[in-house]
Tab-separated table of C-alpha atoms in Angstrom:
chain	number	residue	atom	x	y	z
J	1	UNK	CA	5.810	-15.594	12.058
J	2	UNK	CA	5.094	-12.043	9.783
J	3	UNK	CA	3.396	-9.893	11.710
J	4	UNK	CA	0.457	-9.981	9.073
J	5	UNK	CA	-0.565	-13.140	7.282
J	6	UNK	CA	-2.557	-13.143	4.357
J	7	UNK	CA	-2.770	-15.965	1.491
J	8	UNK	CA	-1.595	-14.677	-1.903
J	9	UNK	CA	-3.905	-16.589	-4.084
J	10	UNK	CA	-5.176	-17.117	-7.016
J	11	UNK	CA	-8.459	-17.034	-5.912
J	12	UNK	CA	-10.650	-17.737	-8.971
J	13	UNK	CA	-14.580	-17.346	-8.581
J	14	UNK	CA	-17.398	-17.522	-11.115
J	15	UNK	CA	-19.227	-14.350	-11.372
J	16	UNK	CA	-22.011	-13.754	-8.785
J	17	UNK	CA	-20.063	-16.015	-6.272
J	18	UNK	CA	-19.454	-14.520	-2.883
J	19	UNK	CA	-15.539	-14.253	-2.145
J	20	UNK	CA	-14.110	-14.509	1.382
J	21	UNK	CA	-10.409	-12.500	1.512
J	22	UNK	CA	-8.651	-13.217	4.801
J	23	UNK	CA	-5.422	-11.711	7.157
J	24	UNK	CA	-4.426	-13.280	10.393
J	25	UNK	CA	-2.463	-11.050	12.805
J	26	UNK	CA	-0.292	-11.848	15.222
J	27	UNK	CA	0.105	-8.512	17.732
J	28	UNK	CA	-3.118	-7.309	19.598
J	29	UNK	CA	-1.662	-3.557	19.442
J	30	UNK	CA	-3.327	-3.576	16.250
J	31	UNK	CA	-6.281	-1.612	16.247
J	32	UNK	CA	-7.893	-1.146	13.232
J	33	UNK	CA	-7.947	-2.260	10.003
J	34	UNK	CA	-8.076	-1.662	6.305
J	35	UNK	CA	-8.842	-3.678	3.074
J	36	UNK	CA	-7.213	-2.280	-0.178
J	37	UNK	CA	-7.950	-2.888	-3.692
J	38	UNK	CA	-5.103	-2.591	-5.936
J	39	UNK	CA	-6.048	-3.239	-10.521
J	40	UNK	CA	-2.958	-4.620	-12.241
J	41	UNK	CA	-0.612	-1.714	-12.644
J	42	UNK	CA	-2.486	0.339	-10.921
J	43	UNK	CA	-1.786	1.629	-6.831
J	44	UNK	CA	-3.709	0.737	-4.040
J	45	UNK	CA	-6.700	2.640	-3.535
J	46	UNK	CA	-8.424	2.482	-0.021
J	47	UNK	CA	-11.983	0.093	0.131
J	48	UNK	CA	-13.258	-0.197	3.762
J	49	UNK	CA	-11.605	1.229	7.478
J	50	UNK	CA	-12.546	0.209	10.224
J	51	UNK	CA	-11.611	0.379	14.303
J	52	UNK	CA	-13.959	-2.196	16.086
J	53	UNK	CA	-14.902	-5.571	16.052
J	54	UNK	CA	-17.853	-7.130	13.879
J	55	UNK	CA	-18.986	-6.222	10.686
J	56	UNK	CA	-18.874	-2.895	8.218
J	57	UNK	CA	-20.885	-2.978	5.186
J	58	UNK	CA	-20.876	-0.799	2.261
J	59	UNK	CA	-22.587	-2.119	-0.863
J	60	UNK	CA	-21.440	-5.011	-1.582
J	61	UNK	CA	-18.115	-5.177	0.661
J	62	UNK	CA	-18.729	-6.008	4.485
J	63	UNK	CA	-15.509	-5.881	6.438
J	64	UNK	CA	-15.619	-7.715	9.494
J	65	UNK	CA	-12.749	-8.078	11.980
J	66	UNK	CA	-12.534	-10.912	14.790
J	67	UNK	CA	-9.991	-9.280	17.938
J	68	UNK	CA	-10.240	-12.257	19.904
J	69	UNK	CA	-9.433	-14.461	17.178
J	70	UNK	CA	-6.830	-11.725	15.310
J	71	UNK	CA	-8.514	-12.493	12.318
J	72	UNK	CA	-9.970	-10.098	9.297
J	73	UNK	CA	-12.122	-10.661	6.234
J	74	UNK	CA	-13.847	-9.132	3.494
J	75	UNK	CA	-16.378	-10.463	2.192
J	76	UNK	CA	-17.627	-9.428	-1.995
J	77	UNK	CA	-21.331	-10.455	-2.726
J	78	UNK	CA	-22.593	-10.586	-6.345
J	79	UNK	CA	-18.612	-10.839	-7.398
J	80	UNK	CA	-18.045	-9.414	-10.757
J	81	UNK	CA	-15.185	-9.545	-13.065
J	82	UNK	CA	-14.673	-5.918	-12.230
J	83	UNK	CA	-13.395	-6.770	-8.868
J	84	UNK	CA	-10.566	-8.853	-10.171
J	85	UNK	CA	-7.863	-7.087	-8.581
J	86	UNK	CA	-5.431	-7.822	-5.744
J	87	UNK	CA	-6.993	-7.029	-2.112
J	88	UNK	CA	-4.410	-5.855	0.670
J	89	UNK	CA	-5.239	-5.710	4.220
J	90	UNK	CA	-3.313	-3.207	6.494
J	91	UNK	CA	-3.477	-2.857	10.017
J	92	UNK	CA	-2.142	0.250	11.537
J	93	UNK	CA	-1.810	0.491	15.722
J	94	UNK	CA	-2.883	3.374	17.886
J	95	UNK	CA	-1.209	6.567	18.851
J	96	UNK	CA	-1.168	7.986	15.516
J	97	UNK	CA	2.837	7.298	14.922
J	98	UNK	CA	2.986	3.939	13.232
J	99	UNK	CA	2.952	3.151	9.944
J	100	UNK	CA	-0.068	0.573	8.837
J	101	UNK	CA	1.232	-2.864	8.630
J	102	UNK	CA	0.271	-4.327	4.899
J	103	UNK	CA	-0.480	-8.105	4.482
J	104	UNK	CA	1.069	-9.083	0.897
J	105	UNK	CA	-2.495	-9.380	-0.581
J	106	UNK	CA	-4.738	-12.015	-2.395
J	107	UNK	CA	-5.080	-12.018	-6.037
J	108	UNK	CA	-8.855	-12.328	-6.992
J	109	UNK	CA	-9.854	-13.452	-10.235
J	110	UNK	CA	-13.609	-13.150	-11.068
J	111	UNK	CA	-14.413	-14.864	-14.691
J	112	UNK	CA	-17.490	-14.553	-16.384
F	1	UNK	CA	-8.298	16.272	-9.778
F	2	UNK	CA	-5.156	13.609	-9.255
F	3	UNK	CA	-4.687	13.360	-5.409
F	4	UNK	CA	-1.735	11.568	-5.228
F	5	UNK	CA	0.614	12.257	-8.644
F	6	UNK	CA	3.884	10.748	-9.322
F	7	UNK	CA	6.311	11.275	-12.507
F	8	UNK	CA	7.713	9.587	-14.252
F	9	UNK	CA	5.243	6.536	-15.116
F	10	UNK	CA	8.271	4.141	-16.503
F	11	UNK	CA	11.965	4.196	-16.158
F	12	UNK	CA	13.959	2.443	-17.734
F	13	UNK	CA	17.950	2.278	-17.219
F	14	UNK	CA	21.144	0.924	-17.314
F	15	UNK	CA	22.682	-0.666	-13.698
F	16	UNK	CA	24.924	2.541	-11.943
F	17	UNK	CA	23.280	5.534	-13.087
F	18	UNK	CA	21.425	8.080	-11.054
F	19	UNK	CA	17.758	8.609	-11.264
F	20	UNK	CA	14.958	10.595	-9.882
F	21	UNK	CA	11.243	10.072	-8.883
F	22	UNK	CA	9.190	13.207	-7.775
F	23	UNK	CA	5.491	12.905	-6.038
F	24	UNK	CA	3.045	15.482	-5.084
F	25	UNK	CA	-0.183	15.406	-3.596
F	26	UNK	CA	-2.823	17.906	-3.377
F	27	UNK	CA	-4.478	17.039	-0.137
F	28	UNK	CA	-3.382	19.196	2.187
F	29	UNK	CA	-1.966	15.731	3.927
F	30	UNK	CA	0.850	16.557	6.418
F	31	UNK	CA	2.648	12.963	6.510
F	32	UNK	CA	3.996	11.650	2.792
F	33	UNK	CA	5.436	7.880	2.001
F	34	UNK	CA	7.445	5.612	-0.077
F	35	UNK	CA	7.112	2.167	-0.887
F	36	UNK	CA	8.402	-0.296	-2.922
F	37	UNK	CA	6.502	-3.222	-4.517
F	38	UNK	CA	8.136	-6.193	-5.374
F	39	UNK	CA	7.479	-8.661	-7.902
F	40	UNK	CA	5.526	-10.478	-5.294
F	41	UNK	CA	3.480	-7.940	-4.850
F	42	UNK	CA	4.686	-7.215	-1.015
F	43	UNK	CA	4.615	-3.251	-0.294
F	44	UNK	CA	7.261	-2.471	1.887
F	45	UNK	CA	8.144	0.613	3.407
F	46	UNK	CA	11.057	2.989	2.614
F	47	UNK	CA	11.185	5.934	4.186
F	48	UNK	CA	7.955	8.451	5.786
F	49	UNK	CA	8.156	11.927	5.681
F	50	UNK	CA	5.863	14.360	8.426
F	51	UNK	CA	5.593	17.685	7.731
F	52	UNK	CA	8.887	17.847	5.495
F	53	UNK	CA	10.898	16.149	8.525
F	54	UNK	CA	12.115	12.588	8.249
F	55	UNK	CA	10.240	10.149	10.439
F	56	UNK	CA	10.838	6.946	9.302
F	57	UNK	CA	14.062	5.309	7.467
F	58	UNK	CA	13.577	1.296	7.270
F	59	UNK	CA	16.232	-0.558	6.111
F	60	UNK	CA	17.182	1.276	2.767
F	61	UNK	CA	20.862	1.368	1.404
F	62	UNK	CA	21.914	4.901	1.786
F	63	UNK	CA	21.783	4.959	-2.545
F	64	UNK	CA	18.204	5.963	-1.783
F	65	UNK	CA	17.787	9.198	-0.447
F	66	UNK	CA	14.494	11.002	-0.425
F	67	UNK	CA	14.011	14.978	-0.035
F	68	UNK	CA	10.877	16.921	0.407
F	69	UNK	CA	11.133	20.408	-0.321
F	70	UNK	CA	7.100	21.400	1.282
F	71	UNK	CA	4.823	19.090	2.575
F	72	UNK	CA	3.085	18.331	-0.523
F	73	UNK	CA	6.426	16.905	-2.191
F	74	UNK	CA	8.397	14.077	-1.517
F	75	UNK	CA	10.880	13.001	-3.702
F	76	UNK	CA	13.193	9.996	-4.337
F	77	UNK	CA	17.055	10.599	-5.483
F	78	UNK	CA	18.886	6.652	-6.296
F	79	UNK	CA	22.109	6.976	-6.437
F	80	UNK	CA	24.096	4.199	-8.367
F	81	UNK	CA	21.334	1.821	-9.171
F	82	UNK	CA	21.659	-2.096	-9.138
F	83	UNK	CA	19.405	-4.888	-10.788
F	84	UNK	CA	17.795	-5.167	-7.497
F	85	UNK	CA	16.141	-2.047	-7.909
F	86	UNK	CA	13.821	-2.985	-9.685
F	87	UNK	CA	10.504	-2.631	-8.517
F	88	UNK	CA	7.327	-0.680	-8.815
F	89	UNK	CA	7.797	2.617	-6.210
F	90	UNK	CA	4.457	4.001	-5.027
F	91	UNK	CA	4.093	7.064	-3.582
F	92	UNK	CA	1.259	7.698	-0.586
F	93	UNK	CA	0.019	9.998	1.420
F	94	UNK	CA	-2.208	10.859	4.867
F	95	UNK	CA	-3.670	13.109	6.720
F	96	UNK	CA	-1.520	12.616	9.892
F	97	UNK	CA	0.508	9.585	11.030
F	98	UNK	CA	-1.433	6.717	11.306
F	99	UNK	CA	-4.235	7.530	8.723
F	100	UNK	CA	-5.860	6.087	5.629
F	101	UNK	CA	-3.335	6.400	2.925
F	102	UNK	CA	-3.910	7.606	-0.335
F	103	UNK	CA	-1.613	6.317	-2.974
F	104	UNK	CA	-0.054	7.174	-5.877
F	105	UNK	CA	0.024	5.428	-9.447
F	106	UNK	CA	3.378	4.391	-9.112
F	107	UNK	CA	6.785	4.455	-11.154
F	108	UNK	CA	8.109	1.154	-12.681
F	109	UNK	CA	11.741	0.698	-12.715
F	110	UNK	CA	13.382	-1.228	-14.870
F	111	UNK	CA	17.237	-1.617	-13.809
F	112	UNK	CA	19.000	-3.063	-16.921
């Protein structure tokens, strides 16, 4: 079992849907926990960050992160085709001297 | 300003020559990165860099060998390159081990 576990997709929405982007993770020395967006050709650019458990919201991403269950999500309201993109999660330990653990990410198609 | 700048954009080559990929960033980060993105999309680490000192060294073939002359460089020397090579190479940075990482735009290889 990967250390990080995180369908690859397509997922394909309508516009205005709400999309639900998921990681599992196996090892509870993971701390906390980052969603990247990365466009076609483009690198991955940092979205939310966060250490604790339950929800994170900023605009219309809320990151929320489940320790007990090891499970992450971010959740996209009012989806538009803008945020078609592939969404990595990462999940780095503590101590400052690991290297964030990336999930292989979801591809997210929103159509019109 | 470009945070996180990596040259060249494309490369394109024939199988056992030598090429170079050079990254800067203008952060002030201590800790530099390189990773290599598959056609899958899975970004896997090569090699970390702290303060110009060599931190991390996953499982690269020794064709790779990175150098970074100050802290705000970190480049990639590949030494006799194969078909495998192929792959998109993104450059990233952070603030100290363990931190957010800001990436760069990436260089596509193309190993003919």
């Amino acid at each position: 079992q990967k250390e990080v576990e995180q369908d690859p997709g397509p997922l394909s929405v309508p516009e205005g849907a709400i999309v639900s982007l998921n990681c599992t993770y196996s090892n509870s020395a993971f701390q906390y926990f980052m969603w990247y967006r990365q466009y076609s050709r483009k690198g991955p650019e940092l979205l939310m960050y966060t250490y604790s458990s339950g929800n994170k919201e900023d605009g219309r991403f809320t990151a929320q992160v489940d320790k007990s269950s090891k499970y992450i999500s971010l959740f996209i309201r009012d989806s538009q085709p803008s945020d078609s993109a592939t969404y990595l999660c990462a999940l780095g330990r503590a101590g400052g001297s690991y290297i964030p653990t990336f999930g292989r990410g979801t591809s997210l198609i929103v159509h019109p | 300003d470009t945070a996180v700048s990596q040259t060249p954009k494309y490369l394109v080559t024939q199988m056992g020559n030598d090429k170079s990929i050079k990254c800067e960033q203008n952060l002030g980060h201590d800790t530099m990165y390189w990773y290599k993105q598959d056609s899958k999309k899975f970004l896997k680490i090569m090699f970390s860099y702290n303060n110009k000192e060599l931190i991390i060294n996953e499982t690269v073939p020794n064709r790779f060998s990175p150098k970074s002359p100050d802290k705000a460089h970190l480049n990639l020397h590949i030494n006799s390159l194969e078909l495998g090579d192929s792959a998109v190479y993104f450059c990233a940075s952070s603030l100290q081990m363990g931190n957010e990482q800001f990436f760069g735009p990436g260089t596509r290889l193309t190993v003919l």
